[in-house]
Amino acid sequence: MAIGASGRIVSVGKVRTARRRRDVGDSVILPAATDLHVHLRDPGGDPAVESLASGTVEAARGGVTLVGDMPNTNPAVADVDVLEEKARSAHGRAAVDLLLFAVPSRPGALDRLARTAGAFKLYLSPTTGIDRVPLRAELPGLLSRLSQLGLPLTVHAEAAEEFRPGFIPRDPVGWNAARPTAAEGAALDRLLPPPAALRLHIAHVTTAASAARLRSAGTSFEATPHHLLLSERSGLDSRFKVNPPLRSEAERQSLWEAYRRGEIPCLASDHAPHSLSAKELPFETAPSGMPGVETMLPIFLDRVRSGELDLGTLIATACDRPARWVGQPLGRIAPGHRANLLVVDFKRRTRLDPRRLAAPCGWTAFEGWEAIFPWEHYRDGERIVEDGEYVGRPTGAVVRPEFAPGEGSPTETDTEPAGP
Ligand code: DOR
Ligand code: ZN
């Protein structure tokens, strides 16, 4: 592969003449990933837990070159002033690129937000930092308005009416009973079919039935590593409390099989760090969410090594489709794409140990799992991770969708990535 001075891939194949050459030996070169669902907690978070600076370093180490940053911050990204301040604060602090989400909770702010944000995120139920959600009767009008604004829309699809009132959950099994899969189904009832022009994407789908419905509706969606790999009994403490909840082991297995068959278009971490002390509160008061941007690709690369997952499926779901969904020239080793690349040696396995992760929150629900970290990560042809450690300069940029006419649908069933 040849990389031009602009940092774009110029040609793919053997290159014999080049000013600078790099031979990666037995390692493989993969396109870097796009994670469409990350909570960097900036502004308003505690930097000892997470910030835009620390979260983007975690992304770089984990092979993620673009993160979609969620708007449930303090203040929430509900108007242009907060959004612009966030973009300004990213300058000189971001290790990888960012696509900034805004929450469409102020009708008067929507037009200006649509001209500056990267995407919208709509919550149908209360969760961390989100108290007010649209009334049922308001939803069709809001979706129709958003469809006219042209930006992608991600929806947190849990219908609060299906939650079990007055029930005090004491562990993830109780949490699953309190916010059951029926809440996801009821939210999809409300969202499908969406207005034709709406670029709708459903966040963190937890059941194979939802996946099948969304596929037949032609609607984009994602599944998270925790819903694919953990279930309600994987751990009984609050570190395993997440929205939507971890499901039964049978449900998890069905979701994993759908993913393996290439029936889930995108993988996204829903990286939602909280401090260990917050997670040590009694289960019913502890916050929901777990970190994941640093460990998502390394855990899934180990599933490829073990033979449980096709490399093509992983690249399609973690690199290619998420980048296309937000109109970025990333995620493929193909001429014209950015040379945001990973070097992976499938023999270099490690066991996840929170002390050896960049994440300041200091814990992972996947502690002890096998993982394969990329040992190099290039951004526009420049090395930002060397021997597994971040060595870059914080030159990450805020990007917005660039859609070309006739771009493929993210729900295409082929899982073959372009390029070698
Ligand atoms: O578990 C979750 N944590 N789900 C969400 O919807 C929000 C997130 C957070 O921001 O902590
Ligand atoms: Zn989230």
CSV table of C-alpha atoms and ligand atoms in Angstrom, one decimal:
chain,number,residue,atom,x,y,z
A,1,MET,CA,0.0,0.0,0.0
A,2,ALA,CA,1.3,3.5,-0.8
A,3,ILE,CA,0.3,6.5,1.3
A,4,GLY,CA,0.4,10.0,-0.1
A,5,ALA,CA,1.7,13.2,1.5
A,6,SER,CA,-2.0,14.1,2.4
A,7,GLY,CA,-2.2,11.0,4.6
A,8,ARG,CA,-4.6,9.2,2.2
A,9,ILE,CA,-4.1,5.8,0.7
A,10,VAL,CA,-2.9,6.2,-2.9
A,11,SER,CA,-2.7,2.6,-4.0
A,12,VAL,CA,-3.0,-0.9,-2.6
A,13,GLY,CA,-0.6,-3.6,-3.4
A,14,LYS,CA,3.2,-4.1,-3.2
A,15,VAL,CA,5.2,-0.8,-3.2
A,16,ARG,CA,8.8,-1.1,-4.2
A,17,THR,CA,9.7,2.6,-4.5
A,18,ALA,CA,8.9,4.9,-1.7
A,19,ARG,CA,10.8,7.5,0.3
A,20,ARG,CA,9.9,5.9,3.6
A,21,ARG,CA,9.0,2.2,3.8
A,22,ARG,CA,7.7,0.1,6.5
A,23,ASP,CA,7.5,-3.7,6.6
A,24,VAL,CA,5.3,-5.1,9.4
A,25,GLY,CA,6.6,-8.7,9.0
A,26,ASP,CA,4.1,-11.3,10.0
A,27,SER,CA,1.6,-8.8,11.5
A,28,VAL,CA,-1.5,-7.8,9.6
A,29,ILE,CA,-2.6,-4.3,8.6
A,30,LEU,CA,-6.2,-3.5,9.3
A,31,PRO,CA,-8.3,-0.3,8.9
A,32,ALA,CA,-8.7,1.5,12.3
A,33,ALA,CA,-12.2,1.4,13.9
A,34,THR,CA,-15.0,3.9,14.3
A,35,ASP,CA,-16.9,3.7,17.6
A,36,LEU,CA,-20.2,5.5,17.2
A,37,HIS,CA,-21.1,5.4,20.9
A,38,VAL,CA,-18.8,6.8,23.5
A,39,HIS,CA,-19.4,9.0,26.6
A,40,LEU,CA,-16.3,11.2,27.1
A,41,ARG,CA,-18.0,13.0,30.0
A,42,ASP,CA,-16.7,16.3,28.8
A,43,PRO,CA,-17.8,19.0,29.9
A,44,GLY,CA,-18.8,18.5,33.5
A,45,GLY,CA,-17.2,15.1,34.3
A,46,ASP,CA,-14.5,14.3,36.8
A,47,PRO,CA,-11.2,14.1,34.9
A,48,ALA,CA,-10.0,11.5,37.4
A,49,VAL,CA,-12.7,9.3,35.9
A,50,GLU,CA,-12.8,10.4,32.2
A,51,SER,CA,-12.3,13.4,30.0
A,52,LEU,CA,-12.0,14.1,26.3
A,53,ALA,CA,-8.3,13.9,26.6
A,54,SER,CA,-8.1,10.6,28.4
A,55,GLY,CA,-10.9,8.9,26.5
A,56,THR,CA,-9.4,9.7,23.1
A,57,VAL,CA,-6.1,8.2,24.3
A,58,GLU,CA,-8.0,5.0,25.3
A,59,ALA,CA,-9.6,5.0,21.9
A,60,ALA,CA,-6.2,5.3,20.2
A,61,ARG,CA,-4.7,2.4,22.2
A,62,GLY,CA,-7.8,0.3,21.4
A,63,GLY,CA,-7.5,0.9,17.7
A,64,VAL,CA,-10.4,3.4,17.4
A,65,THR,CA,-9.7,6.3,15.2
A,66,LEU,CA,-13.0,8.2,15.4
A,67,VAL,CA,-15.4,8.4,18.3
A,68,GLY,CA,-19.0,9.5,18.3
A,69,ASP,CA,-19.2,11.5,21.5
A,70,MET,CA,-22.6,11.4,23.3
A,71,PRO,CA,-24.4,14.6,24.5
A,72,ASN,CA,-25.5,13.6,28.0
A,73,THR,CA,-22.9,15.8,29.6
A,74,ASN,CA,-23.2,18.5,32.1
A,75,PRO,CA,-24.4,20.7,30.6
A,76,ALA,CA,-26.1,18.5,28.0
A,77,VAL,CA,-25.3,19.4,24.3
A,78,ALA,CA,-28.8,20.8,23.6
A,79,ASP,CA,-27.8,24.1,22.1
A,80,VAL,CA,-25.1,25.4,19.8
A,81,ASP,CA,-23.2,27.3,22.5
A,82,VAL,CA,-22.4,24.2,24.4
A,83,LEU,CA,-21.6,22.3,21.2
A,84,GLU,CA,-19.2,25.1,20.0
A,85,GLU,CA,-17.5,25.3,23.4
A,86,LYS,CA,-17.0,21.5,23.3
A,87,ALA,CA,-15.5,21.7,19.8
A,88,ARG,CA,-13.2,24.5,21.0
A,89,SER,CA,-12.1,22.5,24.0
A,90,ALA,CA,-11.3,19.5,21.8
A,91,HIS,CA,-8.7,21.5,20.0
A,92,GLY,CA,-5.3,20.5,21.1
A,93,ARG,CA,-6.7,17.8,23.5
A,94,ALA,CA,-8.0,15.0,21.3
A,95,ALA,CA,-5.8,12.0,20.4
A,96,VAL,CA,-8.3,10.8,17.8
A,97,ASP,CA,-11.1,12.4,15.8
A,98,LEU,CA,-14.5,13.2,17.2
A,99,LEU,CA,-18.0,13.4,15.9
A,100,LEU,CA,-20.1,15.4,18.3
A,101,PHE,CA,-23.7,14.3,19.0
A,102,ALA,CA,-26.4,16.8,20.1
A,103,VAL,CA,-29.6,16.1,22.0
A,104,PRO,CA,-32.8,17.4,20.2
A,105,SER,CA,-34.5,18.6,23.4
A,106,ARG,CA,-34.9,22.3,22.5
A,107,PRO,CA,-37.0,22.7,19.4
A,108,GLY,CA,-35.7,26.3,18.9
A,109,ALA,CA,-32.1,25.1,18.8
A,110,LEU,CA,-32.5,22.3,16.2
A,111,ASP,CA,-31.8,24.2,12.9
A,112,ARG,CA,-28.5,25.7,14.2
A,113,LEU,CA,-27.5,22.4,15.8
A,114,ALA,CA,-28.1,20.6,12.5
A,115,ARG,CA,-25.6,22.9,10.8
A,116,THR,CA,-22.9,22.3,13.4
A,117,ALA,CA,-23.4,18.9,15.1
A,118,GLY,CA,-22.2,15.6,13.7
A,119,ALA,CA,-25.4,13.7,14.6
A,120,PHE,CA,-28.4,13.7,17.0
A,121,LYS,CA,-29.0,11.4,19.9
A,122,LEU,CA,-32.5,10.9,21.2
A,123,TYR,CA,-33.3,9.2,24.5
A,124,LEU,CA,-36.8,7.5,24.9
A,125,SER,CA,-36.2,6.8,28.6
A,126,PRO,CA,-34.4,8.6,31.4
A,127,THR,CA,-30.7,7.6,31.9
A,128,THR,CA,-27.5,9.2,33.2
A,129,GLY,CA,-27.8,12.9,32.7
A,130,ILE,CA,-31.2,12.7,30.9
A,131,ASP,CA,-34.3,13.5,32.9
A,132,ARG,CA,-36.7,14.7,30.2
A,133,VAL,CA,-37.7,12.5,27.3
A,134,PRO,CA,-40.3,13.3,24.5
A,135,LEU,CA,-43.9,12.4,25.3
A,136,ARG,CA,-45.3,9.6,23.3
A,137,ALA,CA,-47.5,12.0,21.3
A,138,GLU,CA,-44.6,14.3,20.6
A,139,LEU,CA,-42.4,11.6,19.0
A,140,PRO,CA,-43.8,11.4,15.4
A,141,GLY,CA,-43.5,15.2,15.0
A,142,LEU,CA,-40.0,15.2,16.3
A,143,LEU,CA,-38.9,12.3,14.1
A,144,SER,CA,-40.4,14.0,11.1
A,145,ARG,CA,-38.7,17.3,12.0
A,146,LEU,CA,-35.3,15.5,12.4
A,147,SER,CA,-35.8,13.7,9.1
A,148,GLN,CA,-35.8,17.2,7.4
A,149,LEU,CA,-32.5,18.2,9.1
A,150,GLY,CA,-30.4,15.6,7.3
A,151,LEU,CA,-28.1,14.5,10.2
A,152,PRO,CA,-28.0,10.8,11.4
A,153,LEU,CA,-30.1,10.1,14.4
A,154,THR,CA,-29.2,7.5,17.1
A,155,VAL,CA,-32.0,6.5,19.4
A,156,HIS,CA,-31.7,4.9,22.9
A,157,ALA,CA,-34.7,2.6,22.4
A,158,GLU,CA,-36.2,1.7,25.8
A,159,ALA,CA,-39.9,2.6,26.4
A,160,ALA,CA,-40.1,3.6,30.1
A,161,GLU,CA,-43.8,2.5,30.2
A,162,GLU,CA,-42.7,-1.1,30.1
A,163,PHE,CA,-40.4,-0.7,33.2
A,164,ARG,CA,-41.5,-2.5,36.3
A,165,PRO,CA,-42.7,0.2,38.8
A,166,GLY,CA,-41.9,0.0,42.5
A,167,PHE,CA,-39.5,-2.9,42.1
A,168,ILE,CA,-36.1,-2.6,43.8
A,169,PRO,CA,-33.4,-4.4,41.8
A,170,ARG,CA,-30.5,-5.8,43.8
A,171,ASP,CA,-28.3,-7.2,41.1
A,172,PRO,CA,-28.2,-7.3,37.2
A,173,VAL,CA,-30.8,-10.1,37.2
A,174,GLY,CA,-33.2,-7.8,39.0
A,175,TRP,CA,-32.2,-4.9,36.7
A,176,ASN,CA,-33.1,-7.0,33.6
A,177,ALA,CA,-36.5,-7.7,35.2
A,178,ALA,CA,-37.0,-4.0,36.0
A,179,ARG,CA,-36.1,-2.8,32.5
A,180,PRO,CA,-37.2,-5.9,30.5
A,181,THR,CA,-36.7,-6.7,26.8
A,182,ALA,CA,-40.3,-5.7,26.3
A,183,ALA,CA,-39.2,-2.1,26.7
A,184,GLU,CA,-37.0,-2.4,23.7
A,185,GLY,CA,-39.7,-4.0,21.6
A,186,ALA,CA,-42.2,-1.3,22.6
A,187,ALA,CA,-39.7,1.4,21.7
A,188,LEU,CA,-39.2,-0.1,18.2
A,189,ASP,CA,-43.0,-0.3,17.8
A,190,ARG,CA,-43.0,3.5,18.1
A,191,LEU,CA,-40.0,4.1,15.9
A,192,LEU,CA,-40.7,1.7,13.0
A,193,PRO,CA,-41.3,2.5,10.2
A,194,PRO,CA,-39.4,5.8,10.5
A,195,PRO,CA,-40.0,8.7,8.1
A,196,ALA,CA,-38.4,7.7,4.8
A,197,ALA,CA,-35.7,10.5,4.8
A,198,LEU,CA,-34.6,9.8,8.4
A,199,ARG,CA,-31.1,8.3,8.8
A,200,LEU,CA,-32.2,6.3,11.9
A,201,HIS,CA,-29.7,4.2,13.9
A,202,ILE,CA,-30.8,2.2,17.0
A,203,ALA,CA,-28.2,2.1,19.9
A,204,HIS,CA,-27.3,-1.0,21.9
A,205,VAL,CA,-29.8,-3.5,20.6
A,206,THR,CA,-30.0,-6.4,23.1
A,207,THR,CA,-32.2,-9.1,21.5
A,208,ALA,CA,-32.0,-11.2,18.4
A,209,ALA,CA,-35.7,-10.4,17.8
A,210,SER,CA,-35.0,-6.7,17.7
A,211,ALA,CA,-32.0,-7.3,15.3
A,212,ALA,CA,-34.3,-9.3,13.0
A,213,ARG,CA,-37.0,-6.6,13.0
A,214,LEU,CA,-34.5,-3.8,12.3
A,215,ARG,CA,-32.9,-5.8,9.5
A,216,SER,CA,-36.1,-6.3,7.8
A,217,ALA,CA,-37.0,-2.6,8.2
A,218,GLY,CA,-33.6,-1.7,6.7
A,219,THR,CA,-32.8,0.4,9.8
A,220,SER,CA,-29.2,0.7,11.0
A,221,PHE,CA,-28.3,-0.4,14.5
A,222,GLU,CA,-25.5,-1.5,16.8
A,223,ALA,CA,-24.8,-4.0,19.4
A,224,THR,CA,-22.2,-3.6,22.2
A,225,PRO,CA,-19.5,-5.9,23.4
A,226,HIS,CA,-21.2,-6.3,26.8
A,227,HIS,CA,-24.6,-7.3,25.4
A,228,LEU,CA,-22.8,-9.7,23.0
A,229,LEU,CA,-20.4,-11.3,25.5
A,230,LEU,CA,-21.9,-10.8,29.0
A,231,SER,CA,-25.2,-11.8,30.5
A,232,GLU,CA,-27.2,-11.0,33.6
A,233,ARG,CA,-25.3,-13.5,35.7
A,234,SER,CA,-21.7,-12.6,34.5
A,235,GLY,CA,-21.2,-10.5,37.5
A,236,LEU,CA,-23.6,-9.6,40.3
A,237,ASP,CA,-22.2,-6.3,41.4
A,238,SER,CA,-23.0,-2.8,40.1
A,239,ARG,CA,-20.1,-2.8,37.6
A,240,PHE,CA,-22.5,-5.0,35.6
A,241,LYS,CA,-25.3,-2.5,35.9
A,242,VAL,CA,-25.9,-0.9,32.5
A,243,ASN,CA,-28.8,0.6,30.4
A,244,PRO,CA,-30.2,-1.3,28.7
A,245,PRO,CA,-29.5,-4.2,31.1
A,246,LEU,CA,-27.5,-7.3,30.4
A,247,ARG,CA,-30.0,-10.0,29.3
A,248,SER,CA,-30.4,-13.7,30.0
A,249,GLU,CA,-27.6,-16.1,28.8
A,250,ALA,CA,-30.0,-17.6,26.2
A,251,GLU,CA,-30.8,-14.1,24.8
A,252,ARG,CA,-27.1,-13.2,24.7
A,253,GLN,CA,-26.2,-16.4,22.8
A,254,SER,CA,-28.9,-15.6,20.2
A,255,LEU,CA,-27.6,-12.1,19.8
A,256,TRP,CA,-24.0,-13.4,19.4
A,257,GLU,CA,-25.1,-15.9,16.8
A,258,ALA,CA,-26.8,-13.1,14.8
A,259,TYR,CA,-23.6,-11.0,15.1
A,260,ARG,CA,-21.5,-13.9,13.9
A,261,ARG,CA,-23.8,-14.5,10.9
A,262,GLY,CA,-23.2,-10.9,9.9
A,263,GLU,CA,-26.8,-9.8,10.7
A,264,ILE,CA,-25.8,-6.9,13.0
A,265,PRO,CA,-24.4,-4.0,11.0
A,266,CYS,CA,-22.4,-2.1,13.6
A,267,LEU,CA,-20.4,-2.8,16.8
A,268,ALA,CA,-20.2,0.1,19.3
A,269,SER,CA,-18.9,0.2,22.8
A,270,ASP,CA,-21.3,2.5,24.6
A,271,HIS,CA,-18.2,3.4,26.6
A,272,ALA,CA,-19.8,4.9,29.8
A,273,PRO,CA,-17.2,5.1,32.6
A,274,HIS,CA,-18.1,5.8,36.2
A,275,SER,CA,-15.8,5.9,39.2
A,276,LEU,CA,-15.3,2.7,41.2
A,277,SER,CA,-16.6,4.5,44.3
A,278,ALA,CA,-19.9,5.3,42.4
A,279,LYS,CA,-20.1,1.6,41.3
A,280,GLU,CA,-19.6,0.5,45.0
A,281,LEU,CA,-22.8,2.2,46.0
A,282,PRO,CA,-25.8,-0.1,46.8
A,283,PHE,CA,-27.0,-1.6,43.5
A,284,GLU,CA,-30.2,0.4,43.3
A,285,THR,CA,-28.5,3.8,43.5
A,286,ALA,CA,-25.2,3.0,41.6
A,287,PRO,CA,-25.0,4.6,38.1
A,288,SER,CA,-25.4,2.5,35.0
A,289,GLY,CA,-22.7,2.1,32.4
A,290,MET,CA,-19.3,0.5,31.9
A,291,PRO,CA,-16.1,1.6,30.0
A,292,GLY,CA,-15.3,-0.1,26.7
A,293,VAL,CA,-13.7,2.0,24.0
A,294,GLU,CA,-10.2,0.8,24.8
A,295,THR,CA,-11.1,-2.9,25.0
A,296,MET,CA,-13.7,-3.4,22.3
A,297,LEU,CA,-11.5,-4.2,19.3
A,298,PRO,CA,-8.8,-6.0,21.3
A,299,ILE,CA,-11.4,-8.4,22.8
A,300,PHE,CA,-13.0,-9.0,19.4
A,301,LEU,CA,-9.6,-9.5,17.7
A,302,ASP,CA,-9.1,-12.3,20.2
A,303,ARG,CA,-12.5,-13.8,19.2
A,304,VAL,CA,-11.1,-13.8,15.6
A,305,ARG,CA,-7.9,-15.5,16.8
A,306,SER,CA,-9.9,-18.2,18.5
A,307,GLY,CA,-11.9,-18.9,15.3
A,308,GLU,CA,-15.2,-17.8,16.8
A,309,LEU,CA,-15.6,-14.8,14.5
A,310,ASP,CA,-14.6,-13.9,10.9
A,311,LEU,CA,-12.1,-11.1,10.5
A,312,GLY,CA,-14.3,-9.8,7.7
A,313,THR,CA,-17.3,-9.6,10.0
A,314,LEU,CA,-15.3,-7.7,12.6
A,315,ILE,CA,-13.9,-5.2,10.1
A,316,ALA,CA,-17.3,-4.6,8.5
A,317,THR,CA,-19.0,-4.0,11.9
A,318,ALA,CA,-16.3,-2.1,13.7
A,319,CYS,CA,-14.5,-0.2,10.9
A,320,ASP,CA,-16.3,0.0,7.6
A,321,ARG,CA,-20.0,0.4,8.3
A,322,PRO,CA,-19.8,2.8,11.3
A,323,ALA,CA,-17.5,5.1,9.2
A,324,ARG,CA,-19.9,5.0,6.2
A,325,TRP,CA,-22.9,5.7,8.5
A,326,VAL,CA,-21.4,9.1,9.4
A,327,GLY,CA,-19.9,9.6,5.9
A,328,GLN,CA,-16.2,9.3,6.7
A,329,PRO,CA,-13.4,8.1,4.3
A,330,LEU,CA,-12.3,5.6,7.0
A,331,GLY,CA,-12.6,1.9,7.7
A,332,ARG,CA,-11.4,0.5,4.4
A,333,ILE,CA,-7.9,-0.1,2.9
A,334,ALA,CA,-8.8,1.5,-0.4
A,335,PRO,CA,-7.4,4.4,-2.5
A,336,GLY,CA,-8.9,7.7,-1.3
A,337,HIS,CA,-9.4,6.5,2.2
A,338,ARG,CA,-7.5,8.0,5.1
A,339,ALA,CA,-4.4,6.0,6.1
A,340,ASN,CA,-5.8,5.4,9.6
A,341,LEU,CA,-4.5,1.9,10.1
A,342,LEU,CA,-3.6,-0.7,12.7
A,343,VAL,CA,-0.8,-3.2,12.9
A,344,VAL,CA,-2.0,-6.3,14.6
A,345,ASP,CA,0.1,-9.4,15.6
A,346,PHE,CA,-2.4,-12.2,16.4
A,347,LYS,CA,0.4,-13.9,18.5
A,348,ARG,CA,0.6,-10.9,21.0
A,349,ARG,CA,-2.1,-11.7,23.4
A,350,THR,CA,-2.6,-10.1,26.8
A,351,ARG,CA,-5.0,-10.6,29.7
A,352,LEU,CA,-7.0,-7.5,30.5
A,353,ASP,CA,-5.7,-5.9,33.7
A,354,PRO,CA,-7.2,-2.5,34.6
A,355,ARG,CA,-3.8,-1.3,35.9
A,356,ARG,CA,-2.4,-1.7,32.4
A,357,LEU,CA,-5.2,0.2,30.7
A,358,ALA,CA,-5.1,3.9,29.9
A,359,ALA,CA,-8.6,4.4,31.3
A,360,PRO,CA,-8.4,6.5,34.5
A,361,CYS,CA,-11.6,5.0,35.9
A,362,GLY,CA,-9.5,2.0,36.8
A,363,TRP,CA,-11.8,-0.9,36.1
A,364,THR,CA,-13.3,-3.1,33.4
A,365,ALA,CA,-16.1,-5.6,33.4
A,366,PHE,CA,-13.8,-7.7,31.2
A,367,GLU,CA,-11.0,-8.1,33.7
A,368,GLY,CA,-9.0,-11.2,33.0
A,369,TRP,CA,-10.3,-11.7,29.4
A,370,GLU,CA,-7.8,-12.4,26.6
A,371,ALA,CA,-7.3,-9.5,24.2
A,372,ILE,CA,-5.1,-8.5,21.3
A,373,PHE,CA,-4.1,-4.8,21.2
A,374,PRO,CA,-2.9,-3.3,18.0
A,375,TRP,CA,0.8,-2.6,18.5
A,376,GLU,CA,0.7,0.3,16.1
A,377,HIS,CA,-2.0,2.8,15.1
A,378,TYR,CA,-1.5,5.3,12.3
A,379,ARG,CA,-3.6,8.4,11.8
A,380,ASP,CA,-3.3,9.9,8.3
A,381,GLY,CA,-0.1,7.9,7.9
A,382,GLU,CA,1.4,9.2,11.2
A,383,ARG,CA,2.1,6.8,14.0
A,384,ILE,CA,0.1,7.6,17.1
A,385,VAL,CA,0.6,4.2,18.9
A,386,GLU,CA,3.9,2.5,19.0
A,387,ASP,CA,4.5,-0.8,20.8
A,388,GLY,CA,1.0,-0.5,22.2
A,389,GLU,CA,1.5,2.9,23.8
A,390,TYR,CA,0.1,6.2,22.7
A,391,VAL,CA,2.9,8.4,21.3
A,392,GLY,CA,0.9,10.9,19.3
A,393,ARG,CA,0.3,14.6,19.6
A,394,PRO,CA,-3.3,15.6,20.4
A,395,THR,CA,-4.2,16.7,16.8
A,396,GLY,CA,-7.6,15.0,16.7
A,397,ALA,CA,-10.2,17.0,14.8
A,398,VAL,CA,-14.0,17.4,15.0
A,399,VAL,CA,-15.5,15.9,11.9
A,400,ARG,CA,-19.0,16.1,10.4
A,401,PRO,CA,-20.8,13.7,8.0
A,402,GLU,CA,-19.8,14.0,4.4
A,403,PHE,CA,-22.3,11.9,2.4
A,404,ALA,CA,-21.6,11.1,-1.2
A,405,PRO,CA,-24.6,10.4,-3.6
A,406,GLY,CA,-25.4,6.7,-3.9
A,407,GLU,CA,-23.6,5.5,-0.8
A,408,GLY,CA,-24.4,2.0,0.3
A,409,SER,CA,-26.9,1.2,3.0
A,410,PRO,CA,-25.3,0.3,6.3
A,411,THR,CA,-27.5,-2.7,6.6
A,412,GLU,CA,-26.0,-4.4,3.5
A,413,THR,CA,-25.6,-8.1,4.4
A,414,ASP,CA,-22.2,-8.6,2.8
A,415,THR,CA,-19.5,-8.6,5.5
A,416,GLU,CA,-16.5,-8.5,3.2
A,417,PRO,CA,-14.5,-5.3,3.7
A,418,ALA,CA,-13.1,-3.6,0.6
A,419,GLY,CA,-9.4,-4.0,0.0
A,420,PRO,CA,-7.1,-6.8,1.1
B,1,DOR,O1,-25.6,2.4,30.9
B,1,DOR,C1,-25.7,3.5,30.4
B,1,DOR,N1,-24.8,4.5,30.8
B,1,DOR,N2,-26.6,3.8,29.5
B,1,DOR,C2,-26.9,5.0,29.1
B,1,DOR,O2,-27.8,5.2,28.4
B,1,DOR,C3,-26.1,6.2,29.6
B,1,DOR,C4,-24.8,5.7,30.0
B,1,DOR,C5,-24.0,6.8,30.8
B,1,DOR,O3,-23.9,7.9,30.3
B,1,DOR,O4,-23.5,6.5,31.9
B,2,ZN,ZN,-24.6,5.4,25.8
